[in-house]
Tab-separated table of C-alpha atoms in Angstrom:
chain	number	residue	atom	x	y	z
W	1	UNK	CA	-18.029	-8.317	-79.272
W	2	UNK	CA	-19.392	-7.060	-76.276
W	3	UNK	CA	-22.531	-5.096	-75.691
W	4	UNK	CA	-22.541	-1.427	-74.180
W	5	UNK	CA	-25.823	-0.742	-73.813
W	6	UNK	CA	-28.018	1.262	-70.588
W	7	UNK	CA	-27.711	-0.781	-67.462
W	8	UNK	CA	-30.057	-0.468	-65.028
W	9	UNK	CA	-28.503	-0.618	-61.685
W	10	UNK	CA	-29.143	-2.917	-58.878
W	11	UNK	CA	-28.310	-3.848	-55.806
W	12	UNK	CA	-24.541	-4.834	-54.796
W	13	UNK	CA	-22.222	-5.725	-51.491
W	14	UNK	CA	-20.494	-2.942	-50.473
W	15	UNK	CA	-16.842	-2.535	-50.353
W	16	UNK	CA	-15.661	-0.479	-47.898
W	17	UNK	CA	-13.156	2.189	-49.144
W	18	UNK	CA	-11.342	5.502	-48.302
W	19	UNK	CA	-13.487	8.693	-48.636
W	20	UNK	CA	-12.868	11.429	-50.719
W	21	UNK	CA	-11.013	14.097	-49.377
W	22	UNK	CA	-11.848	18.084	-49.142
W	23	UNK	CA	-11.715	19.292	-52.833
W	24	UNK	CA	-12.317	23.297	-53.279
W	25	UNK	CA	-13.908	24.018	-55.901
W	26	UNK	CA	-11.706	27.258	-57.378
W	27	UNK	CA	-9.413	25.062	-59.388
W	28	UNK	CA	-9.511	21.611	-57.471
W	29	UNK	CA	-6.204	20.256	-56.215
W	30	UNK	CA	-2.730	21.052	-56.974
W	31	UNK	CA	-0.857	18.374	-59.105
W	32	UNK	CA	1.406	17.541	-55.928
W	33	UNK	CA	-1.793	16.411	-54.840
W	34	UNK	CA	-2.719	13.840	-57.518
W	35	UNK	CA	-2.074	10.664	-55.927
W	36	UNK	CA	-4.053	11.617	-52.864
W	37	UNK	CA	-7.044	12.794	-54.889
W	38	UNK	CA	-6.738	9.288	-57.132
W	39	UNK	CA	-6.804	7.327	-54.109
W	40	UNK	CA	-9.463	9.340	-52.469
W	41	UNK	CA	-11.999	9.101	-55.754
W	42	UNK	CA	-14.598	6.628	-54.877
W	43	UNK	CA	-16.564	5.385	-58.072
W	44	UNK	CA	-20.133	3.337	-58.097
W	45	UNK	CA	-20.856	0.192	-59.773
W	46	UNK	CA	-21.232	1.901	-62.860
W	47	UNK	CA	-17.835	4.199	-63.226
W	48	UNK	CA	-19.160	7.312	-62.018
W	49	UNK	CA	-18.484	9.546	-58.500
W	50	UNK	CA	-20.312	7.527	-55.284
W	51	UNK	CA	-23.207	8.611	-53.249
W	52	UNK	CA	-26.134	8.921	-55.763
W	53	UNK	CA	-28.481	6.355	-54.484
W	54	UNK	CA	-31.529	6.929	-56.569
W	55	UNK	CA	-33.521	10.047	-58.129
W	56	UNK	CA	-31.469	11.123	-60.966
W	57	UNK	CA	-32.429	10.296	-64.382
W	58	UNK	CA	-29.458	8.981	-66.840
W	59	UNK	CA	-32.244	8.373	-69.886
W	60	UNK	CA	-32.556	9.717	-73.277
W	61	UNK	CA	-34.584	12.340	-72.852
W	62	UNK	CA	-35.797	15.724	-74.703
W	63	UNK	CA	-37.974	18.695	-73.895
W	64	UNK	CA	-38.361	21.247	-76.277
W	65	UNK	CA	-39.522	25.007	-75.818
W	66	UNK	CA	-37.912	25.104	-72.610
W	67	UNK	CA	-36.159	28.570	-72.637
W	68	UNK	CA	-38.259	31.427	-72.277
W	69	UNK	CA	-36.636	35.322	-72.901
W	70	UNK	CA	-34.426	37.296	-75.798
W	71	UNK	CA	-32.345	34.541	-77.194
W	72	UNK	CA	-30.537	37.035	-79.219
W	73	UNK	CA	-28.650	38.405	-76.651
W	74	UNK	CA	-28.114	35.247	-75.254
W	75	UNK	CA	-26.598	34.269	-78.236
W	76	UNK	CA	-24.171	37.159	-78.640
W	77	UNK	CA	-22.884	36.121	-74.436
W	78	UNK	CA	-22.632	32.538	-76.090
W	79	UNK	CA	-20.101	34.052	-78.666
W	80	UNK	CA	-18.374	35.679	-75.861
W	81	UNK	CA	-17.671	32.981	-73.676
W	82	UNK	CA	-16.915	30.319	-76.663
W	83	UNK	CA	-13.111	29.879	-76.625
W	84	UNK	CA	-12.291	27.468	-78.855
W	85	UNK	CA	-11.019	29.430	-82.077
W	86	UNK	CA	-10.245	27.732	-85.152
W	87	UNK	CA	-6.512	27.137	-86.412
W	88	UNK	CA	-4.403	25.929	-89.383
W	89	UNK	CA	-6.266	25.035	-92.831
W	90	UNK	CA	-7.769	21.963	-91.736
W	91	UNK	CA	-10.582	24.435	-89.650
W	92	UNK	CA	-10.113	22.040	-86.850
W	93	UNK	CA	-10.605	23.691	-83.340
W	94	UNK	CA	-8.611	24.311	-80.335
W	95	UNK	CA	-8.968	23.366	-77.244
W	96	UNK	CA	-11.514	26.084	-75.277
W	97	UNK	CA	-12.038	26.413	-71.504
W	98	UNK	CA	-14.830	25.294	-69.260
W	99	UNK	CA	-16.206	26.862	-66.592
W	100	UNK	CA	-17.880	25.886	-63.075
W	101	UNK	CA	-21.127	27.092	-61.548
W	102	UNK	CA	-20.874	25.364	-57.950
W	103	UNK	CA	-23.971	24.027	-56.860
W	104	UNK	CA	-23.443	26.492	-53.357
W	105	UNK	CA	-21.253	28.534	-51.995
W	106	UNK	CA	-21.483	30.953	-54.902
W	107	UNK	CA	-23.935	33.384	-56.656
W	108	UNK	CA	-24.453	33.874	-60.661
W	109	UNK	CA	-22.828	36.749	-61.428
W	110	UNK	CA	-24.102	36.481	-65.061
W	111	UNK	CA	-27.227	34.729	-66.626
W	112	UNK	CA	-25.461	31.939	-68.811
W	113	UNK	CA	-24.308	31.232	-64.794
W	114	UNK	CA	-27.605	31.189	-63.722
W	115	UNK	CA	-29.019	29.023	-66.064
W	116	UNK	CA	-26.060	26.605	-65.615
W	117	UNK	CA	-27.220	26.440	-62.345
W	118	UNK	CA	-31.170	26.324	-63.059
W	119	UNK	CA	-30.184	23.310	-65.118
W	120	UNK	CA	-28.408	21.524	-62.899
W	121	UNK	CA	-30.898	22.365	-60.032
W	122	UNK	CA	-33.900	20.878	-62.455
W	123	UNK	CA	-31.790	17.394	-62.869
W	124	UNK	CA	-30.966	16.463	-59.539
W	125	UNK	CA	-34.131	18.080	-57.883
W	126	UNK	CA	-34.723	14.359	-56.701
W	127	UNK	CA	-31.665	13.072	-56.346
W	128	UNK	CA	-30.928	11.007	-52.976
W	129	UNK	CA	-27.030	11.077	-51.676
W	130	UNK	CA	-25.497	14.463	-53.127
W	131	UNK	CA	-23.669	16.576	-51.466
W	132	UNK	CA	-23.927	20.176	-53.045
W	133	UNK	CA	-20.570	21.158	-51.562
W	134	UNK	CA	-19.136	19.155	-53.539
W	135	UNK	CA	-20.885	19.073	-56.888
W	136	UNK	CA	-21.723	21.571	-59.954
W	137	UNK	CA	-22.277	22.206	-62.633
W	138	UNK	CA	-19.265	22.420	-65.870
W	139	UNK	CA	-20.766	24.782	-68.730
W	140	UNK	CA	-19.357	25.962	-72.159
W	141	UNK	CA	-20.651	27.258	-75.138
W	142	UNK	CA	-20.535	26.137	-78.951
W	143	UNK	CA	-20.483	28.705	-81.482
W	144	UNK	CA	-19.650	26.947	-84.754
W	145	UNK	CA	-20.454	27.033	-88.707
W	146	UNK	CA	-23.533	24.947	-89.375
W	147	UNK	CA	-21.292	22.987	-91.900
W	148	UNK	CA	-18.705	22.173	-89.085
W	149	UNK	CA	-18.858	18.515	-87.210
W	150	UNK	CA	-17.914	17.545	-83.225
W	151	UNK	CA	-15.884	14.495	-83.739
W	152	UNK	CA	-16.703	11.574	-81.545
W	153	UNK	CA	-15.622	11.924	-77.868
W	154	UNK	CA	-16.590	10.698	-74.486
W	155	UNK	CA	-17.033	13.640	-71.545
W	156	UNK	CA	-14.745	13.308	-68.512
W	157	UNK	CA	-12.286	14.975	-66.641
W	158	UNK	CA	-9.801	15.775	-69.219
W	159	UNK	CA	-6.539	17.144	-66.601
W	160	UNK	CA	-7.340	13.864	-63.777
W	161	UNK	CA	-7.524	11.751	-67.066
W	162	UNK	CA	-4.159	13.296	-68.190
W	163	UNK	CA	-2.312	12.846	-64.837
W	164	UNK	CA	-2.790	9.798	-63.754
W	165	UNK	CA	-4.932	7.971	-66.615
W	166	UNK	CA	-8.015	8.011	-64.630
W	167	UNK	CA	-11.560	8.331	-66.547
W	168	UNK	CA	-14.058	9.892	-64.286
W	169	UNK	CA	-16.992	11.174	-66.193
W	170	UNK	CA	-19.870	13.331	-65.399
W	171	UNK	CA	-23.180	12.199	-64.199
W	172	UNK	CA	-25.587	13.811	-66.829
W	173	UNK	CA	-24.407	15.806	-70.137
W	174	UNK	CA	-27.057	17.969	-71.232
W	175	UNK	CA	-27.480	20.142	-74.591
W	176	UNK	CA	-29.493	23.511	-74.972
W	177	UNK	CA	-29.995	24.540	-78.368
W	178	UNK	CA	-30.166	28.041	-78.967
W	179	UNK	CA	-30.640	28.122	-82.843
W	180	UNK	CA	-31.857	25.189	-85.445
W	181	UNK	CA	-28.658	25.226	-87.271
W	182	UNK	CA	-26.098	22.141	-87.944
W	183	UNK	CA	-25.925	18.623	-87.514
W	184	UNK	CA	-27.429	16.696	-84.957
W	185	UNK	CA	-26.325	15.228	-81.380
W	186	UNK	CA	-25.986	11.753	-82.163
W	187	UNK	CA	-25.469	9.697	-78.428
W	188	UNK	CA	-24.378	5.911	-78.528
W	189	UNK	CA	-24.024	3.685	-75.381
W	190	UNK	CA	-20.565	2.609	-75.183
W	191	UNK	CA	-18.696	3.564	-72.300
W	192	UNK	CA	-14.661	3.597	-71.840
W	193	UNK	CA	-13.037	1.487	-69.320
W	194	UNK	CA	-12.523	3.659	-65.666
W	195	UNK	CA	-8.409	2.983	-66.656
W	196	UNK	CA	-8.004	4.929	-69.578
W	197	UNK	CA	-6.826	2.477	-72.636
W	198	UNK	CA	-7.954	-0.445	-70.726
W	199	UNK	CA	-10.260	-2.810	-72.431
W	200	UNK	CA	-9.765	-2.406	-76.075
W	201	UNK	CA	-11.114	1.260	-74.976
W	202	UNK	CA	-14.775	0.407	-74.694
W	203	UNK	CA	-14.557	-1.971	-78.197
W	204	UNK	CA	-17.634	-3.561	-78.931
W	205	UNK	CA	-21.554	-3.273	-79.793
W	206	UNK	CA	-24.029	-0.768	-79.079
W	207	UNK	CA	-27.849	-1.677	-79.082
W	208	UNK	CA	-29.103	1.629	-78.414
W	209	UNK	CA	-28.472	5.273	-79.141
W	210	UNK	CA	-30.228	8.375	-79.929
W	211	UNK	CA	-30.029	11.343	-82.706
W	212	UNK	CA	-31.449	14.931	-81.833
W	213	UNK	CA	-31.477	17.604	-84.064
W	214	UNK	CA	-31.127	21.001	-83.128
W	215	UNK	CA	-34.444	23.412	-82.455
W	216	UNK	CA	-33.944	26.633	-80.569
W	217	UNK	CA	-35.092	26.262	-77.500
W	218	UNK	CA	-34.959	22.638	-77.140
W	219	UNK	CA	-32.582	20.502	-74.392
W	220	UNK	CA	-31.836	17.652	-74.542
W	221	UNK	CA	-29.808	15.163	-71.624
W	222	UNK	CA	-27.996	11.303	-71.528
W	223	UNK	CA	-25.581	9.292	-69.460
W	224	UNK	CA	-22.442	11.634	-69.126
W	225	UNK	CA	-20.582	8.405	-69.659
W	226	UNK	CA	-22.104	7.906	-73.626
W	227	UNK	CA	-19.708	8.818	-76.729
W	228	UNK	CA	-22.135	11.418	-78.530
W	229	UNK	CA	-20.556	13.423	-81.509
W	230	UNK	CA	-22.545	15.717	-84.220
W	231	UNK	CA	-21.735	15.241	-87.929
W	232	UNK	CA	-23.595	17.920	-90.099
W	233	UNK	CA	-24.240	15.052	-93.197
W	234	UNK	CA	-26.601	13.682	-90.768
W	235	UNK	CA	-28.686	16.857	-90.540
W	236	UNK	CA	-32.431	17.219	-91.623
W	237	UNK	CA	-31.693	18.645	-95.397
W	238	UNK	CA	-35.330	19.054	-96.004
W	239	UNK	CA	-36.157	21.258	-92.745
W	240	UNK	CA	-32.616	23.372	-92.765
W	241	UNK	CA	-34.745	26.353	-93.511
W	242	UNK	CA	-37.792	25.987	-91.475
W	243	UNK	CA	-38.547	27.987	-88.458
W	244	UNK	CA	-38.697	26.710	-85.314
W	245	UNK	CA	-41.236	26.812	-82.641
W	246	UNK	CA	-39.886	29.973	-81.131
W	247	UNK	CA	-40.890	31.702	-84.396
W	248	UNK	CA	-36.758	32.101	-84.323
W	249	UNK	CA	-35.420	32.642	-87.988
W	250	UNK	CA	-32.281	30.779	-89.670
W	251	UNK	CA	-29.880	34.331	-89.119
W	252	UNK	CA	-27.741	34.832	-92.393
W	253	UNK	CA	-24.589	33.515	-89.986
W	254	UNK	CA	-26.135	30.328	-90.019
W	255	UNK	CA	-24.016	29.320	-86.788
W	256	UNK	CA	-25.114	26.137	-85.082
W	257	UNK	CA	-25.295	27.955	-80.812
W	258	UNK	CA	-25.502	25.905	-78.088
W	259	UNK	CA	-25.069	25.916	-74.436
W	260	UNK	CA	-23.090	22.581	-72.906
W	261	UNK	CA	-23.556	21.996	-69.074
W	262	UNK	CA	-22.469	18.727	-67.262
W	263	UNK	CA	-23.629	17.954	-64.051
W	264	UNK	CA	-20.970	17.073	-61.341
W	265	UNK	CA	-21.955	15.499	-58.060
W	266	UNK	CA	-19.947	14.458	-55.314
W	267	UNK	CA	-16.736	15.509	-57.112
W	268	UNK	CA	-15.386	18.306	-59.180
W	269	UNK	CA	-13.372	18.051	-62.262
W	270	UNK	CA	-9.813	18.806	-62.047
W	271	UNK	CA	-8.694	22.597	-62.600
W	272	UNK	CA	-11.782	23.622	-63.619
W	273	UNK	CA	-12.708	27.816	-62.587
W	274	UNK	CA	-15.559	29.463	-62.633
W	275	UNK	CA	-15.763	32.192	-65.502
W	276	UNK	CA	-13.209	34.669	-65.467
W	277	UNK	CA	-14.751	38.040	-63.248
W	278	UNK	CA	-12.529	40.354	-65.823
W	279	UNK	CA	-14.769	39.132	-68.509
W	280	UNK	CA	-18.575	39.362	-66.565
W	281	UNK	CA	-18.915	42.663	-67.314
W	282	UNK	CA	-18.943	42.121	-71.622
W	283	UNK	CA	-21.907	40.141	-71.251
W	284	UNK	CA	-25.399	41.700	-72.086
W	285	UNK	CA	-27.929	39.125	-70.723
W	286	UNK	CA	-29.455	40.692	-67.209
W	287	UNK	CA	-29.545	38.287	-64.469
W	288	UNK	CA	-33.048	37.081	-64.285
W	289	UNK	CA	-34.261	37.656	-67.759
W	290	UNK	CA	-34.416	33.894	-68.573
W	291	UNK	CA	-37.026	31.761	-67.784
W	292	UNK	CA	-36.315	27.669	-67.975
W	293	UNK	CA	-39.642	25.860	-67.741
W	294	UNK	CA	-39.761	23.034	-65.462
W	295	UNK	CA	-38.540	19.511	-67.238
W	296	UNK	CA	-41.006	17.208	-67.126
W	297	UNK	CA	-40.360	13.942	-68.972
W	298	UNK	CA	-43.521	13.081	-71.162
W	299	UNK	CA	-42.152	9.393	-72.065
W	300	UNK	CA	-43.530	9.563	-76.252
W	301	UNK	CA	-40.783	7.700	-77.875
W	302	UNK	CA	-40.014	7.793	-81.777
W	303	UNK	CA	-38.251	4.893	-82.050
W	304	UNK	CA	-36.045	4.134	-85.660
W	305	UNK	CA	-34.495	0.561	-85.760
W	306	UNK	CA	-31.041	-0.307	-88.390
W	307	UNK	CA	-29.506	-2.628	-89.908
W	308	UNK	CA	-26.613	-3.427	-91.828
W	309	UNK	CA	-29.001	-2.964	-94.906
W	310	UNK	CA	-28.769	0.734	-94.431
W	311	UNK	CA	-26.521	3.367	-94.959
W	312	UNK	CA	-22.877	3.327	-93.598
W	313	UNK	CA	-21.260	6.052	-92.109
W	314	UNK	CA	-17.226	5.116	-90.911
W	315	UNK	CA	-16.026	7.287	-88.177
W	316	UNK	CA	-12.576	7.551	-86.944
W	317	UNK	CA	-10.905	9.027	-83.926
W	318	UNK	CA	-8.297	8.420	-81.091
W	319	UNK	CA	-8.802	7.576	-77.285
W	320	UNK	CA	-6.063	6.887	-75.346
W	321	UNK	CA	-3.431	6.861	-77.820
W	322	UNK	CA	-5.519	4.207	-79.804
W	323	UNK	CA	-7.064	4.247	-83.001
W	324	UNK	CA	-10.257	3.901	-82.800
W	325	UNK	CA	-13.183	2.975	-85.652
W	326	UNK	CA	-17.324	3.247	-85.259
W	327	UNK	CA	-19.423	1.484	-88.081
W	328	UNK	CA	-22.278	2.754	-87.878
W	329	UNK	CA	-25.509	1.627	-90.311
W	330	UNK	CA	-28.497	4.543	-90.149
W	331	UNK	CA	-31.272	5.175	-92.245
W	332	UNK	CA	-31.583	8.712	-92.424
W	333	UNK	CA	-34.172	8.624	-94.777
W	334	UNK	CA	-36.079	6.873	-92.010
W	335	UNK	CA	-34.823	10.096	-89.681
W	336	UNK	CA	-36.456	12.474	-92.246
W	337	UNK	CA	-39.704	11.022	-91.767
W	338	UNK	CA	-40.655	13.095	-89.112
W	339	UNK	CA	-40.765	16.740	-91.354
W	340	UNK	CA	-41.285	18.874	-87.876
W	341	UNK	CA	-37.369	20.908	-87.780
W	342	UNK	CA	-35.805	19.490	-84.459
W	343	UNK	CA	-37.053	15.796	-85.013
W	344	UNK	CA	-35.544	13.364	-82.192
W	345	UNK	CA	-35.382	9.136	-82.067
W	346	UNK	CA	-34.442	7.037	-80.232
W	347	UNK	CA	-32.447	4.167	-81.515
W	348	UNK	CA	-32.672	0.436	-82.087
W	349	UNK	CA	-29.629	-1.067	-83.893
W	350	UNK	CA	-30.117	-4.829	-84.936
W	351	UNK	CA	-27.401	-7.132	-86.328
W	352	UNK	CA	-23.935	-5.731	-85.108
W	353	UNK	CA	-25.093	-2.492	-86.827
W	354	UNK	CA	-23.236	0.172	-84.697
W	355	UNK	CA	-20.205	-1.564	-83.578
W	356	UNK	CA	-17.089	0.668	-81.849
W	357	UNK	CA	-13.369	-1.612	-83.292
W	358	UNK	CA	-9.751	-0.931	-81.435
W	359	UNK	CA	-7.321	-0.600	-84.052
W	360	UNK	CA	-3.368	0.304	-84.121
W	361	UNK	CA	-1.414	2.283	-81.088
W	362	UNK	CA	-0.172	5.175	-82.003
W	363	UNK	CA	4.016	5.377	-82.100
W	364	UNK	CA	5.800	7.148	-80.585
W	365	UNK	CA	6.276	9.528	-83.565
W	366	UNK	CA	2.606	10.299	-83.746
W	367	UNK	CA	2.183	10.889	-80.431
W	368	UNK	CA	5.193	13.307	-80.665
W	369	UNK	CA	3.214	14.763	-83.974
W	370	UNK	CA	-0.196	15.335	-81.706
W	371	UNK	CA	2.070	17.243	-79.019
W	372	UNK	CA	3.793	19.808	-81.166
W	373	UNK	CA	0.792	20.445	-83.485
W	374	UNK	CA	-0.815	23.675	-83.147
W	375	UNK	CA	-4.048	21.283	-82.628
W	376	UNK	CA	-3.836	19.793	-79.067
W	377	UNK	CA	-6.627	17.993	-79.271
W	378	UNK	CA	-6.818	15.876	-82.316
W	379	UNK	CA	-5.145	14.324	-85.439
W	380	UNK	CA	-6.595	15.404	-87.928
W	381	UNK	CA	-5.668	13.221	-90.248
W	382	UNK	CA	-7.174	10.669	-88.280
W	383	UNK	CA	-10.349	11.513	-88.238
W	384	UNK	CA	-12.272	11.239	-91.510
W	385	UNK	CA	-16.179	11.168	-91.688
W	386	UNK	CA	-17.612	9.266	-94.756
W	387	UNK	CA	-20.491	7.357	-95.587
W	388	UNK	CA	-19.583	4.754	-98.042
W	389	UNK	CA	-22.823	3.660	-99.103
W	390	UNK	CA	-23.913	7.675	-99.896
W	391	UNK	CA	-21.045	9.713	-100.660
W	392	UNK	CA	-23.127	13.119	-101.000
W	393	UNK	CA	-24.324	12.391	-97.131
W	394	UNK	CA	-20.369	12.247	-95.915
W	395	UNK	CA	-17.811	14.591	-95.071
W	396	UNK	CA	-15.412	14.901	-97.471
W	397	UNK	CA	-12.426	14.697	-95.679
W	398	UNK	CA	-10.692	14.707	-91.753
W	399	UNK	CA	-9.958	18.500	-92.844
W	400	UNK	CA	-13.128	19.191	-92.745
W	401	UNK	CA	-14.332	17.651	-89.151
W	402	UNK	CA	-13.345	20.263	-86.630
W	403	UNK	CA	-13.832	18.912	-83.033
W	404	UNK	CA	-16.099	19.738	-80.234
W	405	UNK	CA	-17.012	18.471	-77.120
W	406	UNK	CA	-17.311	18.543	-73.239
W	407	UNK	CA	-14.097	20.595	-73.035
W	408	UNK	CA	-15.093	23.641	-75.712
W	409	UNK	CA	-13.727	20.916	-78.322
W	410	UNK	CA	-13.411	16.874	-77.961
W	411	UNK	CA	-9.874	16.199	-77.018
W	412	UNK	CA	-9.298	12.621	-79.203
W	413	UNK	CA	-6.126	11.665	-77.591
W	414	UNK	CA	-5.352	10.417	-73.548
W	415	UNK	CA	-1.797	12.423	-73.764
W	416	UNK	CA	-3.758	15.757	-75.106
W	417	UNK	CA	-7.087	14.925	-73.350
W	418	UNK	CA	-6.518	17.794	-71.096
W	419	UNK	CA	-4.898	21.056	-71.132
W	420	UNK	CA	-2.624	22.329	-68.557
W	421	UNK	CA	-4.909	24.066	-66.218
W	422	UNK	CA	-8.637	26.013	-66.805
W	423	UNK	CA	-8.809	24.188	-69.960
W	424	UNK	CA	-9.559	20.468	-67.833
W	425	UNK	CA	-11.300	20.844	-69.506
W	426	UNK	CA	-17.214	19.444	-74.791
W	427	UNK	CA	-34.184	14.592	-78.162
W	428	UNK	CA	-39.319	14.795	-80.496
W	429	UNK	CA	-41.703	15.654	-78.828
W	430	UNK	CA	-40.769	16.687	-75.198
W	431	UNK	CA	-39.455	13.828	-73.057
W	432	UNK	CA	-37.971	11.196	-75.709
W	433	UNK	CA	-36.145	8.635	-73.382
W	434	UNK	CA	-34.460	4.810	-73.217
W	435	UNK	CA	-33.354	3.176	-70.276
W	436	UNK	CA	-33.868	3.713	-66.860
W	437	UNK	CA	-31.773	4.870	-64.040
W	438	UNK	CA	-29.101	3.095	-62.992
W	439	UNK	CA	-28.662	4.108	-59.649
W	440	UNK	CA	-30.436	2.318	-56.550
W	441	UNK	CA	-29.826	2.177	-52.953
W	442	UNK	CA	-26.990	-0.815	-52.177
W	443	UNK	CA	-24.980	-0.005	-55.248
W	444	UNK	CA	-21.103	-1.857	-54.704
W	445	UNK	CA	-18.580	0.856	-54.878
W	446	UNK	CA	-15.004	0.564	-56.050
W	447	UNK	CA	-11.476	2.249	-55.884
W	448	UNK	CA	-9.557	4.310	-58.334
W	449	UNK	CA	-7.028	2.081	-59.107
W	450	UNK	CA	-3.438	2.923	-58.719
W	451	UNK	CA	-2.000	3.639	-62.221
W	452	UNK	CA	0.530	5.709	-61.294
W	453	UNK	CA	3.358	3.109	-62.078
């Protein structure tokens, strides 16, 4: 098996090849357009959107208390803008819309707007080789039971990855927790192949990853490449009732809040709007009344290594049609360790012990299943959450694994990885990081390739 873990990126020939044409931001191209936009994406070295040369941070990393101002009505516009409702028996969720906050050319007409924007604005403050005009940043919002899981997915651009079976993923994925409720953000460093179903699908090992559980207040950020998920059996069961160091309560609704943002540069995903001006004026949170404090990277590191000695967990999911498997061996006693609510580690796994296996296609008859099911985004059935080795630290069952992600909800499947327009679209002590950046001046650049066929 192959390794995915951080890369650090050095230098590279060049190869020269076409530029990227105009893109407005208010929806992106029209789907006449596709083959000129795949042949005008230029992608680095490393998969993502060319131009970054150095500056921007694709580490690990956590800072907590960074949100200063009345989080409960900032949770109430969360519930507003979440879209992703839940359907059919299994609780599984639908796929939600995402919204863009360009990084110019527009002002925030609302504060979950703004701080989109502040966010994005703190994580490429020194970034060399973007071009605002053409980056931003994606947001959403997670409003979901504390008992509910976000299945395993990677972030991209769900529509371009639908169309022509392209994967072209954000720079940076960040999380902002805005209560200390439900499982935590695990992140794992496999990446899928830029042709989507290529390469097994990203099979292989990972030797690093990190977990971060929730804490109001607290943000965490990674490699918008990484597959990340959050399983609640892997939450902090001794500190579920603790208060966090807002002096913010568990509320009675015991919803696990959270504000997504991606950050974009030098492209823009594929039909993806800002948020919709009919629905501005239902939220309460004045412009201005938030405060994000700067996010400086301390560099303390709680580091937890595994083996195959500790406890499995099986997780199952589809990517590009495929059947997919991660085996991953945690201790989570070993998480627990820490008893401070909001605990974060970085991750060390020896001996094979998180490994990603390729398994079956899916026919023709499944794939026709995933289209007409009221569920877009997901089989269901398919996606089961158990830990073998611990049956009381599990899921019991696919039914009861709804789906999140960069898109409002992780869309599992290639065919259903994007929706047919807005919906292109889902770390402890401050500054917990891996890795280094990848980016550096020289990196070789490459083509979209021409899938279209």
């Amino acid at each position: 098996s192959r390794e995915r873990a951080p890369e650090v990126g050095g230098g590279g020939a060049e190869k020269k090849t076409p530029a990227a044409g105009p893109r407005g931001w208010y929806g992106g191209p029209q789907l006449e357009e596709m083959d000129q936009v795949r042949d005008g994406i230029v992608l680095d070295q490393q998969g993502r959107p060319s131009g970054v040369k150095s500056g921007l941070s694709y580490e690990f990393r956590r800072f907590d208390d960074v949100l200063q101002g009345d989080l409960d009505v900032l949770r109430e516009d969360c519930r507003e803008a979440f879209t992703a409702s839940s359907v059919g028996e299994d609780d599984s969720y639908s796929s939600g819309e995402t919204f863009l906050m360009p990084a110019e050319g527009m002002e925030p007409r609302m504060e979950l707007e703004r701080l989109a924007l502040q966010i994005f604005n703190e994580h490429v403050a020194d970034a060399v080789g973007v071009d605002r005009g053409e980056s931003g940043a994606e947001w959403w919002t997670q409003v979901i039971d504390e008992e509910d899981d976000i299945r395993l997915h990677f972030d991209r651009d769900y529509a371009l990855e639908k169309m022509v079976g392209i994967n072209v993923h954000p720079h940076v994925a960040t999380v902002t927790y805005l209560t200390d409720n439900g499982g935590p953000t695990l992140v794992l460093a496999f990446t899928p192949p830029t042709v989507a179903g290529e390469d097994d699908c990203g099979a292989g090992t990972a030797s690093e990853g990190f977990i971060s559980h929730p804490r109001t207040g607290s943000h965490i950020s990674f490699d918008g490449r990484y597959l990340h998920c959050a399983y609640s059996s892997m939450a902090l069961k001794e500190n579920v009732a603790s208060s966090s160091a807002t002096g913010q309560k568990r509320k009675a609704t015991n919803k696990r809040i959270t504000l997504l943002v991606n950050i974009w540069l030098n492209y823009l995903p594929v039909h993806v709007s800002p948020f919709p001006e009919e629905k501005v004026g239902a939220m309460q949170t004045a412009v201005g009344s938030f405060r994000l404090k700067p996010l400086k990277f301390a560099g303390e590191r709680h580091t937890v290594e595994s083996t195959k000695a500790d406890q499995e967990f099986t997780f199952n999911f589809v990517e590009a049609s495929r059947r997919m498997g991660l085996y991953l061996f945690l201790s989570l006693k070993a998480l627990q360790t820490d008893t401070r609510n909001g605990a974060a580690y970085l991750l060390k796994f020896l001996d094979n012990s998180c490994e990603l296996r390729a398994g079956e296609m899916l026919s023709d008859d499944d794939s026709s299943d995933e289209d007409d099911s009221d569920d877009d985004d997901a089989v269901a059935a398919e996606s089961p959450v158990t830990a073998p080795s611990d049956a009381n630290e599990a899921s019991e069952s696919a039914q009861d694994a709804p789906q999140e992600a960069a898109r409002g909800t992780v869309q599992d499947t290639a065919q259903n990885a994007a929706q047919d327009a807005a919906q292109g679209a889902g770390n402890t002590t401050e500054g917990t990081a891996a890795g280094a950046p990848e980016q550096s001046e020289g990196v070789a650049e490459q083509t979209v390739p021409d899938v279209s066929a």
